Tab-separated table of C-alpha atoms in Angstrom:
chain	number	residue	atom	x	y	z
A	1	UNK	CA	28.812	-20.003	-102.769
A	2	UNK	CA	25.938	-17.638	-101.827
A	3	UNK	CA	23.495	-20.288	-102.468
A	4	UNK	CA	25.241	-22.551	-100.285
A	5	UNK	CA	25.875	-19.902	-97.457
A	6	UNK	CA	22.056	-19.544	-97.790
A	7	UNK	CA	21.360	-23.338	-97.818
A	8	UNK	CA	23.575	-24.005	-94.659
A	9	UNK	CA	21.962	-21.144	-92.517
A	10	UNK	CA	18.658	-22.383	-93.263
A	11	UNK	CA	19.690	-25.752	-91.834
A	12	UNK	CA	21.391	-24.241	-89.279
A	13	UNK	CA	18.200	-22.559	-88.270
A	14	UNK	CA	16.507	-25.964	-88.702
A	15	UNK	CA	18.951	-27.555	-86.673
A	16	UNK	CA	18.396	-24.943	-83.803
A	17	UNK	CA	14.570	-24.527	-83.720
A	18	UNK	CA	14.537	-28.622	-83.307
A	19	UNK	CA	17.008	-28.445	-80.549
A	20	UNK	CA	15.449	-25.400	-78.773
A	21	UNK	CA	12.227	-27.318	-78.803
A	22	UNK	CA	13.632	-30.336	-77.264
A	23	UNK	CA	15.679	-28.046	-74.796
A	24	UNK	CA	12.962	-25.439	-74.175
A	25	UNK	CA	13.676	-23.750	-70.885
A	26	UNK	CA	17.688	-24.837	-70.210
A	27	UNK	CA	18.954	-21.586	-70.578
A	28	UNK	CA	16.655	-20.531	-67.919
A	29	UNK	CA	17.499	-23.498	-65.940
A	30	UNK	CA	21.071	-23.014	-66.524
A	31	UNK	CA	21.108	-19.278	-65.349
A	32	UNK	CA	18.729	-19.966	-62.237
A	33	UNK	CA	20.929	-23.008	-61.322
A	34	UNK	CA	23.907	-20.646	-61.372
A	35	UNK	CA	22.231	-17.744	-59.434
A	36	UNK	CA	21.478	-20.155	-56.765
A	37	UNK	CA	24.832	-21.757	-56.288
A	38	UNK	CA	26.809	-18.507	-56.277
A	39	UNK	CA	24.354	-16.901	-53.951
A	40	UNK	CA	24.658	-19.602	-51.157
A	41	UNK	CA	26.256	-18.543	-47.777
A	42	UNK	CA	29.157	-20.405	-46.420
A	43	UNK	CA	31.130	-21.071	-49.360
A	44	UNK	CA	33.425	-17.725	-50.306
A	45	UNK	CA	36.183	-17.711	-52.640
A	46	UNK	CA	39.388	-15.947	-51.447
A	47	UNK	CA	40.051	-14.122	-54.778
A	48	UNK	CA	37.855	-12.817	-57.369
A	49	UNK	CA	40.070	-14.386	-60.191
A	50	UNK	CA	38.814	-17.898	-59.528
A	51	UNK	CA	35.123	-16.476	-59.595
A	52	UNK	CA	35.478	-15.289	-63.168
A	53	UNK	CA	37.555	-18.462	-63.703
A	54	UNK	CA	34.568	-20.836	-62.187
A	55	UNK	CA	31.816	-18.592	-64.344
A	56	UNK	CA	33.761	-19.280	-67.692
A	57	UNK	CA	33.804	-22.882	-66.848
A	58	UNK	CA	30.443	-23.141	-65.880
A	59	UNK	CA	29.656	-21.279	-68.824
A	60	UNK	CA	31.205	-23.656	-71.270
A	61	UNK	CA	30.001	-26.768	-69.124
A	62	UNK	CA	26.403	-25.279	-69.568
A	63	UNK	CA	26.882	-25.210	-73.271
A	64	UNK	CA	28.038	-28.935	-73.510
A	65	UNK	CA	24.307	-29.907	-71.297
A	66	UNK	CA	22.678	-29.776	-75.014
A	67	UNK	CA	24.337	-33.463	-75.389
A	68	UNK	CA	21.340	-35.026	-73.125
A	69	UNK	CA	19.288	-34.035	-76.041
A	70	UNK	CA	20.488	-37.113	-78.055
A	71	UNK	CA	18.434	-39.261	-76.082
A	72	UNK	CA	15.570	-38.513	-78.540
A	73	UNK	CA	17.719	-39.683	-81.533
A	74	UNK	CA	17.964	-43.174	-80.361
A	75	UNK	CA	14.814	-44.141	-82.721
A	76	UNK	CA	17.025	-42.882	-85.656
A	77	UNK	CA	19.298	-45.854	-85.569
A	78	UNK	CA	18.840	-48.629	-87.766
A	79	UNK	CA	18.501	-51.100	-85.183
A	80	UNK	CA	15.308	-49.353	-84.530
A	81	UNK	CA	14.070	-48.909	-88.052
A	82	UNK	CA	15.745	-45.401	-88.522
A	83	UNK	CA	18.243	-44.509	-91.096
A	84	UNK	CA	21.488	-43.688	-88.967
A	85	UNK	CA	24.162	-46.197	-88.594
A	86	UNK	CA	24.254	-48.178	-85.437
A	87	UNK	CA	27.463	-47.169	-85.209
A	88	UNK	CA	25.820	-43.620	-83.356
A	89	UNK	CA	24.625	-46.042	-80.495
A	90	UNK	CA	27.988	-45.701	-78.092
A	91	UNK	CA	28.606	-41.858	-78.834
A	92	UNK	CA	24.632	-41.282	-78.646
A	93	UNK	CA	24.906	-43.146	-74.964
A	94	UNK	CA	27.816	-41.501	-73.651
A	95	UNK	CA	26.432	-38.136	-74.642
A	96	UNK	CA	23.082	-38.689	-72.573
A	97	UNK	CA	25.308	-39.787	-69.749
A	98	UNK	CA	27.632	-36.998	-69.828
A	99	UNK	CA	25.104	-34.478	-70.299
A	100	UNK	CA	22.809	-35.043	-67.334
A	101	UNK	CA	25.856	-35.225	-65.491
A	102	UNK	CA	26.853	-31.255	-66.018
A	103	UNK	CA	24.227	-30.081	-63.407
A	104	UNK	CA	25.931	-32.307	-60.837
A	105	UNK	CA	29.413	-31.179	-62.209
A	106	UNK	CA	28.485	-27.530	-62.036
A	107	UNK	CA	27.525	-28.264	-58.250
A	108	UNK	CA	30.582	-29.681	-57.541
A	109	UNK	CA	32.570	-27.034	-59.208
A	110	UNK	CA	31.005	-24.215	-57.095
A	111	UNK	CA	30.214	-25.826	-53.661
A	112	UNK	CA	32.801	-28.704	-53.239
A	113	UNK	CA	36.771	-28.728	-52.556
A	114	UNK	CA	39.037	-31.594	-51.857
A	115	UNK	CA	41.553	-33.634	-54.533
A	116	UNK	CA	38.976	-36.231	-55.179
A	117	UNK	CA	36.629	-33.434	-56.805
A	118	UNK	CA	39.426	-31.526	-58.554
A	119	UNK	CA	40.374	-34.679	-59.881
A	120	UNK	CA	36.894	-35.712	-60.731
A	121	UNK	CA	36.125	-32.424	-62.552
A	122	UNK	CA	39.226	-32.854	-64.414
A	123	UNK	CA	38.354	-36.661	-65.463
A	124	UNK	CA	34.892	-35.849	-66.456
A	125	UNK	CA	35.974	-32.894	-68.781
A	126	UNK	CA	38.511	-35.016	-70.481
A	127	UNK	CA	36.366	-38.017	-71.022
A	128	UNK	CA	33.876	-35.288	-72.551
A	129	UNK	CA	36.404	-33.978	-74.859
A	130	UNK	CA	37.347	-37.801	-75.714
A	131	UNK	CA	33.529	-38.586	-76.234
A	132	UNK	CA	33.105	-35.584	-78.595
A	133	UNK	CA	36.444	-36.653	-80.511
A	134	UNK	CA	34.523	-40.245	-80.797
A	135	UNK	CA	31.792	-38.192	-82.251
A	136	UNK	CA	33.636	-36.464	-84.764
A	137	UNK	CA	34.992	-39.962	-85.867
A	138	UNK	CA	31.540	-41.877	-86.000
A	139	UNK	CA	30.551	-38.441	-88.267
A	140	UNK	CA	33.486	-38.892	-90.668
A	141	UNK	CA	32.714	-42.617	-91.079
A	142	UNK	CA	28.880	-42.593	-90.951
A	143	UNK	CA	27.488	-39.311	-91.303
A	144	UNK	CA	24.043	-39.129	-89.903
A	145	UNK	CA	21.541	-39.199	-92.299
A	146	UNK	CA	18.454	-37.797	-90.293
A	147	UNK	CA	16.151	-35.336	-92.042
A	148	UNK	CA	17.697	-31.797	-91.609
A	149	UNK	CA	21.076	-33.133	-90.618
A	150	UNK	CA	23.879	-30.661	-91.952
A	151	UNK	CA	27.296	-32.189	-91.585
A	152	UNK	CA	29.093	-28.963	-91.319
A	153	UNK	CA	26.544	-27.829	-88.424
A	154	UNK	CA	27.271	-31.552	-86.802
A	155	UNK	CA	31.196	-31.147	-87.027
A	156	UNK	CA	30.893	-27.619	-85.935
A	157	UNK	CA	28.524	-28.536	-82.903
A	158	UNK	CA	30.562	-31.675	-81.924
A	159	UNK	CA	33.780	-29.792	-82.603
A	160	UNK	CA	33.214	-26.613	-80.264
A	161	UNK	CA	31.913	-29.261	-77.496
A	162	UNK	CA	35.369	-30.644	-77.383
A	163	UNK	CA	37.150	-27.454	-77.345
A	164	UNK	CA	35.064	-26.181	-74.385
A	165	UNK	CA	35.817	-29.276	-72.683
A	166	UNK	CA	39.543	-29.426	-73.146
A	167	UNK	CA	39.319	-25.628	-72.037
A	168	UNK	CA	37.711	-26.479	-68.856
A	169	UNK	CA	40.060	-29.718	-68.205
A	170	UNK	CA	42.897	-27.135	-68.773
A	171	UNK	CA	41.666	-24.324	-66.735
A	172	UNK	CA	41.273	-26.924	-63.729
A	173	UNK	CA	45.173	-26.957	-63.927
A	174	UNK	CA	45.576	-23.072	-63.283
A	175	UNK	CA	47.367	-22.551	-59.796
A	176	UNK	CA	44.617	-20.311	-58.427
A	177	UNK	CA	42.033	-22.937	-59.125
A	178	UNK	CA	44.151	-25.955	-57.837
A	179	UNK	CA	44.815	-24.045	-54.542
A	180	UNK	CA	41.102	-23.497	-54.253
A	181	UNK	CA	40.523	-27.019	-54.400
A	182	UNK	CA	43.196	-28.418	-52.827
A	183	UNK	CA	43.611	-25.838	-49.914
A	184	UNK	CA	44.150	-27.746	-46.378
A	185	UNK	CA	41.109	-26.914	-44.141
A	186	UNK	CA	41.552	-24.875	-41.215
């Protein structure tokens, strides 16, 4: 069991290094975007409680931004001469699109109000969770074969992303968050 744990830890480290080189600077960019959005004038929250909720939702949404990095995985598909099953094409396309939408969704979360924005954020996170569940099903039936891929790491990453999107979608249904988005303009 100890040898497997060392093997798993090594492969997690390899996966992290590969992702960090692809996403170099993402934490810095995310922090600067969050700082910029929260320091803008003219859009104050009435209570500190939604602010804390918004910070938690922002952190969870930023953690799903890494899904955009799968755009670099397309050469690994069989149709392009790689070793991963073509069944990964649809999950990777939607991951790329949803990942690139994260900054827009965070901007809407912090800077806009209204029923359409509120519903859009719920739909985005629900679709994101569904996309992650699609990725789990694809991993179950067609495990990724790319060098350095470890099923346990992939299942964990996909599962956490799905949980984050579900939590954010459910947090949007909190009373204070709903009041923030659905308040009548004076």
